[in-house]
């Protein structure tokens, strides 16, 4: 999946917005809470995930997935876009959104 496809997935999420990050990179937020950061060169994506998900992804494919920073109950995962499976990445983006968005917006995903 390339950067344009990632942006298209993000645009389809209720209330998701693209912002410019501190280093000029795209940041995706819902209700002013970040759930995804794209690298400046648009080759990598940081996604919010549960710790268990991060560990499973890294164990499954360490070339495509790497541990990123962690905070609280979440552990972010760094994804090399060129190596990630498109369908799986779509699911991971949606899950990162679900972990961040308020319930009324998450409910619109299935509506």
The first five atom37 places (N, CA, C, CB, O) and aatype in JSON, in Angstrom:
{
  "aatype": [20, 20, 20, 20, 20, 20, 20, 20, 20, 20, 20, 20, 20, 20, 20, 20, 20, 20, 20, 20, 20, 20, 20, 20, 20, 20, 20, 20, 20, 20, 20, 20, 20, 20, 20, 20, 20, 20, 20, 20, 20, 20, 20, 20, 20, 20, 20, 20, 20, 20, 20, 20, 20, 20, 20, 20, 20, 20, 20, 20, 20, 20, 20, 20, 20, 20, 20, 20, 20, 20, 20, 20, 20, 20, 20, 20, 20, 20, 20, 20, 20, 20, 20, 20, 20, 20, 20, 20, 20, 20, 20, 20, 20, 20, 20, 20, 20, 20, 20, 20, 20, 20, 20, 20, 20, 20, 20, 20, 20, 20, 20],
  "atom_mask": [
    [1, 1, 1, 1, 1],
    [1, 1, 1, 1, 1],
    [1, 1, 1, 1, 1],
    [1, 1, 1, 1, 1],
    [1, 1, 1, 1, 1],
    [1, 1, 1, 1, 1],
    [1, 1, 1, 1, 1],
    [1, 1, 1, 1, 1],
    [1, 1, 1, 1, 1],
    [1, 1, 1, 1, 1],
    [1, 1, 1, 1, 1],
    [1, 1, 1, 1, 1],
    [1, 1, 1, 1, 1],
    [1, 1, 1, 1, 1],
    [1, 1, 1, 1, 1],
    [1, 1, 1, 1, 1],
    [1, 1, 1, 1, 1],
    [1, 1, 1, 1, 1],
    [1, 1, 1, 1, 1],
    [1, 1, 1, 1, 1],
    [1, 1, 1, 1, 1],
    [1, 1, 1, 1, 1],
    [1, 1, 1, 1, 1],
    [1, 1, 1, 1, 1],
    [1, 1, 1, 1, 1],
    [1, 1, 1, 1, 1],
    [1, 1, 1, 1, 1],
    [1, 1, 1, 1, 1],
    [1, 1, 1, 1, 1],
    [1, 1, 1, 1, 1],
    [1, 1, 1, 1, 1],
    [1, 1, 1, 1, 1],
    [1, 1, 1, 1, 1],
    [1, 1, 1, 1, 1],
    [1, 1, 1, 1, 1],
    [1, 1, 1, 1, 1],
    [1, 1, 1, 1, 1],
    [1, 1, 1, 1, 1],
    [1, 1, 1, 1, 1],
    [1, 1, 1, 1, 1],
    [1, 1, 1, 1, 1],
    [1, 1, 1, 1, 1],
    [1, 1, 1, 1, 1],
    [1, 1, 1, 1, 1],
    [1, 1, 1, 1, 1],
    [1, 1, 1, 1, 1],
    [1, 1, 1, 1, 1],
    [1, 1, 1, 1, 1],
    [1, 1, 1, 1, 1],
    [1, 1, 1, 1, 1],
    [1, 1, 1, 1, 1],
    [1, 1, 1, 1, 1],
    [1, 1, 1, 1, 1],
    [1, 1, 1, 1, 1],
    [1, 1, 1, 1, 1],
    [1, 1, 1, 1, 1],
    [1, 1, 1, 1, 1],
    [1, 1, 1, 1, 1],
    [1, 1, 1, 1, 1],
    [1, 1, 1, 1, 1],
    [1, 1, 1, 1, 1],
    [1, 1, 1, 1, 1],
    [1, 1, 1, 1, 1],
    [1, 1, 1, 1, 1],
    [1, 1, 1, 1, 1],
    [1, 1, 1, 1, 1],
    [1, 1, 1, 1, 1],
    [1, 1, 1, 1, 1],
    [1, 1, 1, 1, 1],
    [1, 1, 1, 1, 1],
    [1, 1, 1, 1, 1],
    [1, 1, 1, 1, 1],
    [1, 1, 1, 1, 1],
    [1, 1, 1, 1, 1],
    [1, 1, 1, 1, 1],
    [1, 1, 1, 1, 1],
    [1, 1, 1, 1, 1],
    [1, 1, 1, 1, 1],
    [1, 1, 1, 1, 1],
    [1, 1, 1, 1, 1],
    [1, 1, 1, 1, 1],
    [1, 1, 1, 1, 1],
    [1, 1, 1, 1, 1],
    [1, 1, 1, 1, 1],
    [1, 1, 1, 1, 1],
    [1, 1, 1, 1, 1],
    [1, 1, 1, 1, 1],
    [1, 1, 1, 1, 1],
    [1, 1, 1, 1, 1],
    [1, 1, 1, 1, 1],
    [1, 1, 1, 1, 1],
    [1, 1, 1, 1, 1],
    [1, 1, 1, 1, 1],
    [1, 1, 1, 1, 1],
    [1, 1, 1, 1, 1],
    [1, 1, 1, 1, 1],
    [1, 1, 1, 1, 1],
    [1, 1, 1, 1, 1],
    [1, 1, 1, 1, 1],
    [1, 1, 1, 1, 1],
    [1, 1, 1, 1, 1],
    [1, 1, 1, 1, 1],
    [1, 1, 1, 1, 1],
    [1, 1, 1, 1, 1],
    [1, 1, 1, 1, 1],
    [1, 1, 1, 1, 1],
    [1, 1, 1, 1, 1],
    [1, 1, 1, 1, 1],
    [1, 1, 1, 1, 1],
    [1, 1, 1, 1, 1],
    [1, 1, 1, 1, 1]
  ],
  "atom_positions": [
    [[0.86, -1.18, 0.0], [0.0, 0.0, 0.0], [0.9, 1.23, 0.0], [-0.98, 0.0, 1.24], [1.88, 1.29, 0.75]],
    [[0.58, 2.2, -0.83], [1.37, 3.42, -0.88], [0.71, 4.53, -0.06], [1.56, 3.87, -2.32], [-0.4, 4.36, 0.46]],
    [[1.39, 5.65, 0.06], [0.93, 6.76, 0.9], [-0.43, 7.29, 0.44], [1.95, 7.89, 0.89], [-1.27, 7.63, 1.28]],
    [[-0.66, 7.37, -0.85], [-1.95, 7.87, -1.35], [-3.09, 6.95, -0.93], [-1.92, 8.01, -2.87], [-4.17, 7.43, -0.58]],
    [[-2.86, 5.66, -0.97], [-3.89, 4.71, -0.54], [-4.16, 4.84, 0.95], [-3.47, 3.27, -0.89], [-5.3, 4.73, 1.38]],
    [[-3.11, 5.07, 1.74], [-3.27, 5.27, 3.18], [-4.14, 6.51, 3.44], [-1.9, 5.42, 3.88], [-5.06, 6.46, 4.25]],
    [[-3.84, 7.59, 2.76], [-4.6, 8.84, 2.93], [-6.06, 8.61, 2.54], [-3.99, 9.98, 2.09], [-6.96, 9.16, 3.17]],
    [[-6.3, 7.82, 1.51], [-7.66, 7.53, 1.08], [-8.43, 6.76, 2.17], [-7.65, 6.72, -0.23], [-9.6, 7.04, 2.42]],
    [[-7.77, 5.79, 2.8], [-8.39, 5.04, 3.89], [-8.73, 5.99, 5.04], [-7.46, 3.89, 4.39], [-9.83, 5.95, 5.59]],
    [[-7.78, 6.85, 5.38], [-7.99, 7.81, 6.48], [-9.17, 8.73, 6.19], [-6.72, 8.66, 6.72], [-9.97, 9.04, 7.07]],
    [[-9.27, 9.17, 4.94], [-10.35, 10.09, 4.55], [-11.72, 9.45, 4.69], [-10.15, 10.56, 3.12], [-12.72, 10.16, 4.84]],
    [[-11.79, 8.14, 4.66], [-13.06, 7.44, 4.79], [-13.49, 7.2, 6.23], [-12.97, 6.14, 4.08], [-14.57, 6.65, 6.46]],
    [[-12.68, 7.59, 7.18], [-13.01, 7.38, 8.59], [-13.76, 8.6, 9.13], [-11.73, 7.12, 9.43], [-13.29, 9.73, 8.97]],
    [[-14.92, 8.4, 9.76], [-15.73, 9.52, 10.24], [-14.97, 10.43, 11.21], [-16.98, 8.99, 10.93], [-14.46, 9.97, 12.23]],
    [[-14.89, 11.69, 10.89], [-14.27, 12.68, 11.76], [-12.75, 12.7, 11.72], [-14.69, 12.45, 13.15], [-12.14, 13.5, 12.43]],
    [[-12.13, 11.86, 10.92], [-10.67, 11.84, 10.82], [-10.2, 13.05, 10.01], [-10.17, 10.52, 10.17], [-10.8, 13.41, 9.0]],
    [[-9.11, 13.65, 10.47], [-8.57, 14.83, 9.8], [-7.06, 14.69, 9.66], [-8.92, 16.11, 10.57], [-6.39, 14.11, 10.52]],
    [[-6.55, 15.23, 8.56], [-5.1, 15.25, 8.36], [-4.57, 16.61, 8.82], [-4.72, 14.98, 6.86], [-5.13, 17.65, 8.48]],
    [[-3.5, 16.58, 9.59], [-2.85, 17.79, 10.09], [-1.38, 17.73, 9.72], [-3.03, 17.95, 11.63], [-0.87, 16.69, 9.29]],
    [[-0.7, 18.84, 9.88], [0.75, 18.86, 9.68], [1.42, 18.7, 11.02], [1.21, 20.18, 8.97], [1.13, 19.44, 11.96]],
    [[2.33, 17.73, 11.12], [3.04, 17.47, 12.37], [4.17, 18.44, 12.59], [3.56, 16.06, 12.38], [4.43, 19.32, 11.76]],
    [[4.86, 18.29, 13.71], [5.92, 19.22, 14.1], [7.06, 19.26, 13.1], [6.44, 18.85, 15.45], [7.74, 20.28, 13.01]],
    [[7.31, 18.19, 12.37], [8.4, 18.16, 11.39], [7.85, 18.24, 9.96], [9.24, 16.89, 11.56], [8.57, 17.96, 9.0]],
    [[6.58, 18.61, 9.82], [5.97, 18.74, 8.51], [5.35, 17.45, 7.99], [6.99, 19.21, 7.54], [4.81, 17.43, 6.88]],
    [[5.42, 16.38, 8.76], [4.86, 15.11, 8.32], [3.34, 15.09, 8.54], [5.53, 13.94, 9.06], [2.84, 15.78, 9.42]],
    [[2.62, 14.3, 7.74], [1.17, 14.17, 7.94], [0.85, 13.44, 9.25], [0.54, 13.42, 6.77], [1.45, 12.42, 9.57]],
    [[-0.09, 13.99, 9.99], [-0.58, 13.4, 11.22], [-2.08, 13.24, 11.07], [-0.21, 14.26, 12.48], [-2.75, 14.16, 10.6]],
    [[-2.6, 12.09, 11.46], [-4.03, 11.85, 11.34], [-4.64, 11.82, 12.73], [-4.32, 10.53, 10.57], [-4.17, 11.1, 13.62]],
    [[-5.7, 12.61, 12.89], [-6.32, 12.77, 14.2], [-7.83, 12.62, 14.08], [-5.96, 14.13, 14.8], [-8.42, 12.79, 13.02]],
    [[-8.42, 12.3, 15.21], [-9.87, 12.34, 15.35], [-10.14, 13.04, 16.68], [-10.51, 10.89, 15.29], [-9.64, 12.61, 17.72]],
    [[-10.92, 14.08, 16.63], [-11.24, 14.9, 17.82], [-9.95, 15.36, 18.52], [-12.13, 14.09, 18.8], [-9.86, 15.3, 19.75]],
    [[-8.98, 15.8, 17.73], [-7.69, 16.31, 18.21], [-6.81, 15.28, 18.91], [-7.93, 17.45, 19.15], [-5.89, 15.64, 19.65]],
    [[-7.08, 14.01, 18.7], [-6.25, 12.94, 19.25], [-5.62, 12.17, 18.09], [-7.09, 11.99, 20.17], [-6.32, 11.71, 17.19]],
    [[-4.32, 12.03, 18.12], [-3.59, 11.37, 17.04], [-3.74, 9.86, 17.1], [-2.11, 11.75, 17.1], [-3.75, 9.26, 18.18]],
    [[-3.86, 9.27, 15.92], [-3.87, 7.8, 15.84], [-2.92, 7.29, 14.76], [-5.28, 7.3, 15.56], [-2.71, 6.08, 14.65]],
    [[-2.34, 8.2, 13.96], [-1.4, 7.78, 12.92], [-0.49, 8.95, 12.54], [-2.15, 7.26, 11.68], [-0.92, 10.1, 12.47]],
    [[0.77, 8.62, 12.3], [1.76, 9.58, 11.82], [2.44, 8.96, 10.61], [2.8, 9.95, 12.93], [2.84, 7.8, 10.65]],
    [[2.58, 9.73, 9.54], [3.3, 9.26, 8.37], [4.66, 9.94, 8.36], [2.51, 9.54, 7.05], [4.79, 11.1, 8.74]],
    [[5.68, 9.21, 7.91], [7.01, 9.8, 7.82], [7.0, 10.9, 6.75], [8.09, 8.72, 7.5], [6.16, 10.9, 5.85]],
    [[7.95, 11.83, 6.87], [8.04, 12.92, 5.91], [8.18, 12.42, 4.48], [9.21, 13.83, 6.24], [7.61, 12.99, 3.55]],
    [[8.94, 11.33, 4.31], [9.14, 10.79, 2.96], [8.01, 9.85, 2.53], [10.46, 10.06, 2.89], [8.04, 9.28, 1.44]],
    [[7.03, 9.68, 3.4], [5.82, 8.9, 3.14], [6.09, 7.42, 2.85], [5.07, 9.49, 1.99], [5.38, 6.79, 2.06]],
    [[7.13, 6.89, 3.48], [7.46, 5.47, 3.31], [7.1, 4.64, 4.54], [8.93, 5.32, 3.01], [7.03, 3.41, 4.46]],
    [[6.86, 5.3, 5.67], [6.55, 4.62, 6.93], [5.31, 5.23, 7.57], [7.74, 4.69, 7.89], [4.99, 6.4, 7.36]],
    [[4.65, 4.43, 8.36], [3.47, 4.87, 9.09], [3.57, 4.39, 10.53], [2.16, 4.36, 8.41], [3.83, 3.21, 10.78]],
    [[3.37, 5.3, 11.48], [3.28, 4.93, 12.89], [1.79, 4.83, 13.2], [4.01, 5.99, 13.83], [1.03, 5.75, 12.91]],
    [[1.37, 3.72, 13.79], [-0.04, 3.53, 14.14], [-0.19, 3.15, 15.6], [-0.67, 2.46, 13.25], [0.61, 2.39, 16.15]],
    [[-1.22, 3.69, 16.22], [-1.56, 3.31, 17.58], [-2.07, 1.87, 17.56], [-2.62, 4.27, 18.2], [-2.82, 1.48, 16.66]],
    [[-1.64, 1.1, 18.55], [-2.07, -0.3, 18.65], [-2.05, -0.72, 20.11], [-1.16, -1.23, 17.79], [-1.48, -0.04, 20.96]],
    [[-2.66, -1.83, 20.37], [-2.53, -2.44, 21.69], [-1.17, -3.14, 21.75], [-3.7, -3.44, 21.98], [-0.64, -3.55, 20.72]],
    [[-0.64, -3.27, 22.93], [0.68, -3.89, 23.09], [0.73, -5.3, 22.49], [1.07, -3.95, 24.57], [1.71, -5.68, 21.85]],
    [[-0.33, -6.07, 22.69], [-0.38, -7.43, 22.17], [-0.33, -7.44, 20.65], [-1.64, -8.14, 22.67], [0.33, -8.28, 20.04]],
    [[-1.03, -6.5, 20.04], [-1.05, -6.4, 18.57], [0.33, -6.04, 18.05], [-2.09, -5.35, 18.11], [0.81, -6.62, 17.07]],
    [[0.96, -5.08, 18.7], [2.32, -4.67, 18.3], [3.26, -5.87, 18.35], [2.84, -3.54, 19.22], [3.99, -6.13, 17.39]],
    [[3.24, -6.61, 19.45], [4.12, -7.76, 19.61], [3.86, -8.82, 18.54], [3.95, -8.37, 21.0], [4.79, -9.4, 17.99]],
    [[2.59, -9.07, 18.26], [2.23, -10.08, 17.25], [2.7, -9.67, 15.86], [0.71, -10.31, 17.25], [3.23, -10.5, 15.12]],
    [[2.5, -8.41, 15.5], [2.91, -7.94, 14.18], [4.42, -8.03, 13.99], [2.45, -6.49, 13.97], [4.9, -8.49, 12.96]],
    [[5.16, -7.6, 15.01], [6.62, -7.63, 14.93], [7.11, -9.07, 14.83], [7.25, -6.92, 16.15], [8.03, -9.36, 14.07]],
    [[6.52, -9.97, 15.6], [6.91, -11.38, 15.57], [6.58, -12.01, 14.22], [6.21, -12.15, 16.7], [7.33, -12.84, 13.71]],
    [[5.45, -11.62, 13.64], [4.99, -12.19, 12.37], [5.84, -11.75, 11.19], [3.55, -11.8, 12.12], [6.19, -12.57, 10.34]],
    [[6.2, -10.46, 11.14], [6.94, -9.93, 9.99], [7.82, -8.76, 10.43], [5.97, -9.49, 8.87], [7.44, -7.6, 10.26]],
    [[9.01, -9.06, 10.98], [9.88, -7.99, 11.47], [10.46, -7.09, 10.38], [11.01, -8.59, 12.24], [10.98, -6.02, 10.68]],
    [[10.37, -7.5, 9.13], [10.81, -6.64, 8.04], [9.82, -5.5, 7.79], [11.0, -7.46, 6.76], [10.22, -4.39, 7.46]],
    [[8.54, -5.79, 7.95], [7.49, -4.8, 7.68], [7.08, -4.02, 8.92], [6.28, -5.49, 7.1], [6.68, -2.86, 8.81]],
    [[7.19, -4.63, 10.1], [6.7, -4.02, 11.33], [7.81, -3.94, 12.37], [5.52, -4.82, 11.89], [8.62, -4.86, 12.53]],
    [[7.84, -2.82, 13.07], [8.82, -2.64, 14.14], [8.14, -1.94, 15.31], [10.07, -1.82, 13.64], [7.2, -1.16, 15.11]],
    [[8.62, -2.21, 16.53], [8.04, -1.5, 17.66], [8.4, -0.02, 17.59], [8.52, -2.11, 19.0], [9.51, 0.34, 17.21]],
    [[7.47, 0.8, 17.96], [7.7, 2.23, 18.03], [7.5, 2.64, 19.48], [6.74, 3.02, 17.07], [7.58, 1.79, 20.37]],
    [[7.26, 3.89, 19.73], [7.12, 4.33, 21.12], [5.88, 3.75, 21.78], [7.08, 5.86, 21.2], [4.96, 3.29, 21.1]],
    [[5.87, 3.78, 23.09], [4.74, 3.26, 23.86], [4.31, 4.3, 24.87], [5.11, 1.93, 24.56], [5.12, 5.09, 25.35]],
    [[3.05, 4.3, 25.17], [2.54, 5.21, 26.18], [1.27, 4.65, 26.79], [2.26, 6.59, 25.57], [0.34, 4.28, 26.08]],
    [[1.25, 4.57, 28.1], [0.06, 4.04, 28.77], [-0.21, 2.62, 28.34], [-1.14, 4.92, 28.48], [0.69, 1.77, 28.33]],
    [[-1.45, 2.35, 27.98], [-1.82, 0.98, 27.59], [-1.57, 0.71, 26.11], [-3.27, 0.72, 27.91], [-1.79, -0.41, 25.64]],
    [[-1.13, 1.73, 25.38], [-0.92, 1.57, 23.94], [0.55, 1.42, 23.59], [-1.49, 2.75, 23.2], [1.43, 1.92, 24.3]],
    [[0.8, 0.73, 22.51], [2.14, 0.59, 21.96], [2.01, 0.88, 20.46], [2.75, -0.85, 22.24], [1.24, 0.22, 19.76]],
    [[2.75, 1.82, 20.0], [2.68, 2.18, 18.59], [3.56, 1.25, 17.77], [3.1, 3.65, 18.38], [4.57, 0.74, 18.25]],
    [[3.16, 1.04, 16.54], [3.9, 0.16, 15.63], [4.33, 0.97, 14.41], [3.03, -1.08, 15.21], [3.56, 1.76, 13.86]],
    [[5.58, 0.76, 14.0], [6.12, 1.41, 12.81], [5.99, 0.44, 11.64], [7.61, 1.83, 13.03], [6.41, -0.72, 11.73]],
    [[5.4, 0.91, 10.56], [5.09, 0.05, 9.42], [5.8, 0.56, 8.17], [3.57, -0.02, 9.18], [5.69, 1.73, 7.82]],
    [[6.53, -0.33, 7.51], [7.12, 0.01, 6.2], [6.04, -0.22, 5.16], [8.43, -0.86, 5.89], [5.66, -1.36, 4.9]],
    [[5.53, 0.84, 4.58], [4.38, 0.75, 3.68], [4.63, -0.18, 2.5], [4.02, 2.12, 3.18], [3.73, -0.91, 2.1]],
    [[5.81, -0.16, 1.94], [6.07, -0.98, 0.76], [6.03, -2.48, 1.05], [7.42, -0.63, 0.18], [5.82, -3.28, 0.13]],
    [[6.21, -2.86, 2.31], [6.23, -4.28, 2.67], [4.93, -4.77, 3.32], [7.38, -4.54, 3.6], [4.72, -5.97, 3.47]],
    [[4.08, -3.84, 3.7], [2.85, -4.22, 4.42], [1.77, -4.7, 3.45], [2.32, -3.03, 5.25], [1.62, -4.18, 2.35]],
    [[1.04, -5.69, 3.89], [-0.1, -6.2, 3.13], [-1.21, -5.14, 3.16], [-0.6, -7.56, 3.71], [-1.57, -4.66, 4.24]],
    [[-1.75, -4.78, 2.02], [-2.75, -3.73, 1.93], [-4.01, -3.98, 2.75], [-3.14, -3.54, 0.51], [-4.5, -3.07, 3.43]],
    [[-4.52, -5.18, 2.7], [-5.73, -5.51, 3.45], [-5.48, -5.45, 4.96], [-6.24, -6.91, 3.05], [-6.29, -4.91, 5.71]],
    [[-4.35, -6.01, 5.38], [-4.01, -5.98, 6.8], [-3.78, -4.53, 7.27], [-2.75, -6.83, 7.08], [-4.2, -4.16, 8.36]],
    [[-3.12, -3.73, 6.45], [-2.88, -2.34, 6.81], [-4.18, -1.57, 6.94], [-1.98, -1.68, 5.78], [-4.32, -0.74, 7.84]],
    [[-5.13, -1.82, 6.07], [-6.44, -1.19, 6.16], [-7.08, -1.52, 7.51], [-7.36, -1.66, 5.0], [-7.64, -0.65, 8.17]],
    [[-7.0, -2.79, 7.91], [-7.56, -3.21, 9.21], [-6.83, -2.55, 10.37], [-7.49, -4.74, 9.35], [-7.46, -2.15, 11.35]],
    [[-5.5, -2.43, 10.27], [-4.73, -1.81, 11.34], [-5.04, -0.32, 11.48], [-3.23, -2.0, 11.09], [-5.11, 0.2, 12.59]],
    [[-5.23, 0.36, 10.36], [-5.6, 1.78, 10.38], [-6.96, 1.93, 11.05], [-5.63, 2.38, 8.94], [-7.15, 2.8, 11.9]],
    [[-7.9, 1.09, 10.67], [-9.25, 1.15, 11.25], [-9.21, 0.88, 12.74], [-10.18, 0.16, 10.55], [-9.92, 1.53, 13.51]],
    [[-8.39, -0.07, 13.16], [-8.28, -0.39, 14.58], [-7.63, 0.76, 15.36], [-7.47, -1.67, 14.78], [-8.07, 1.08, 16.46]],
    [[-6.61, 1.39, 14.79], [-5.99, 2.55, 15.44], [-7.02, 3.67, 15.62], [-4.78, 3.06, 14.61], [-7.05, 4.33, 16.65]],
    [[-7.84, 3.85, 14.61], [-8.93, 4.83, 14.69], [-9.91, 4.46, 15.8], [-9.67, 4.93, 13.33], [-10.29, 5.31, 16.6]],
    [[-10.31, 3.2, 15.85], [-11.26, 2.73, 16.89], [-10.72, 2.96, 18.3], [-11.57, 1.25, 16.69], [-11.49, 3.26, 19.22]],
    [[-9.41, 2.81, 18.47], [-8.8, 3.01, 19.78], [-8.81, 4.48, 20.21], [-7.37, 2.49, 19.77], [-8.64, 4.79, 21.39]],
    [[-9.02, 5.37, 19.25], [-8.9, 6.8, 19.5], [-10.22, 7.55, 19.44], [-7.95, 7.4, 18.52], [-10.46, 8.45, 20.23]],
    [[-11.07, 7.18, 18.52], [-12.31, 7.91, 18.26], [-13.35, 7.69, 19.36], [-12.88, 7.5, 16.92], [-13.37, 6.64, 20.0]],
    [[-14.21, 8.69, 19.57], [-15.32, 8.49, 20.51], [-16.31, 7.46, 19.95], [-16.04, 9.84, 20.79], [-16.38, 7.24, 18.74]],
    [[-17.06, 6.85, 20.84], [-17.97, 5.76, 20.46], [-18.98, 6.17, 19.39], [-18.71, 5.28, 21.69], [-19.3, 5.36, 18.52]],
    [[-19.47, 7.4, 19.43], [-20.47, 7.79, 18.44], [-19.88, 7.84, 17.03], [-21.05, 9.15, 18.8], [-20.61, 7.6, 16.06]],
    [[-18.58, 8.13, 16.9], [-17.97, 8.1, 15.58], [-17.64, 6.67, 15.15], [-16.71, 8.97, 15.58], [-17.81, 6.31, 13.99]],
    [[-17.17, 5.85, 16.08], [-16.9, 4.45, 15.78], [-18.18, 3.76, 15.31], [-16.31, 3.71, 17.03], [-18.14, 2.93, 14.4]],
    [[-19.31, 4.09, 15.91], [-20.59, 3.5, 15.52], [-20.93, 3.81, 14.07], [-21.7, 4.0, 16.43], [-21.65, 3.04, 13.43]],
    [[-20.43, 4.91, 13.53], [-20.7, 5.27, 12.14], [-19.94, 4.38, 11.16], [-20.34, 6.72, 11.91], [-20.28, 4.34, 9.97]],
    [[-18.93, 3.67, 11.63], [-18.18, 2.76, 10.76], [-19.06, 1.61, 10.28], [-16.95, 2.21, 11.49], [-18.94, 1.16, 9.15]],
    [[-19.95, 1.15, 11.15], [-20.79, 0.01, 10.82], [-22.19, 0.43, 10.36], [-20.9, -0.91, 12.02], [-22.99, -0.41, 9.96]],
    [[-22.47, 1.7, 10.43], [-23.81, 2.19, 10.06], [-23.99, 2.21, 8.57], [-24.05, 3.58, 10.63], [-25.06, 2.58, 8.08]]
  ]
}
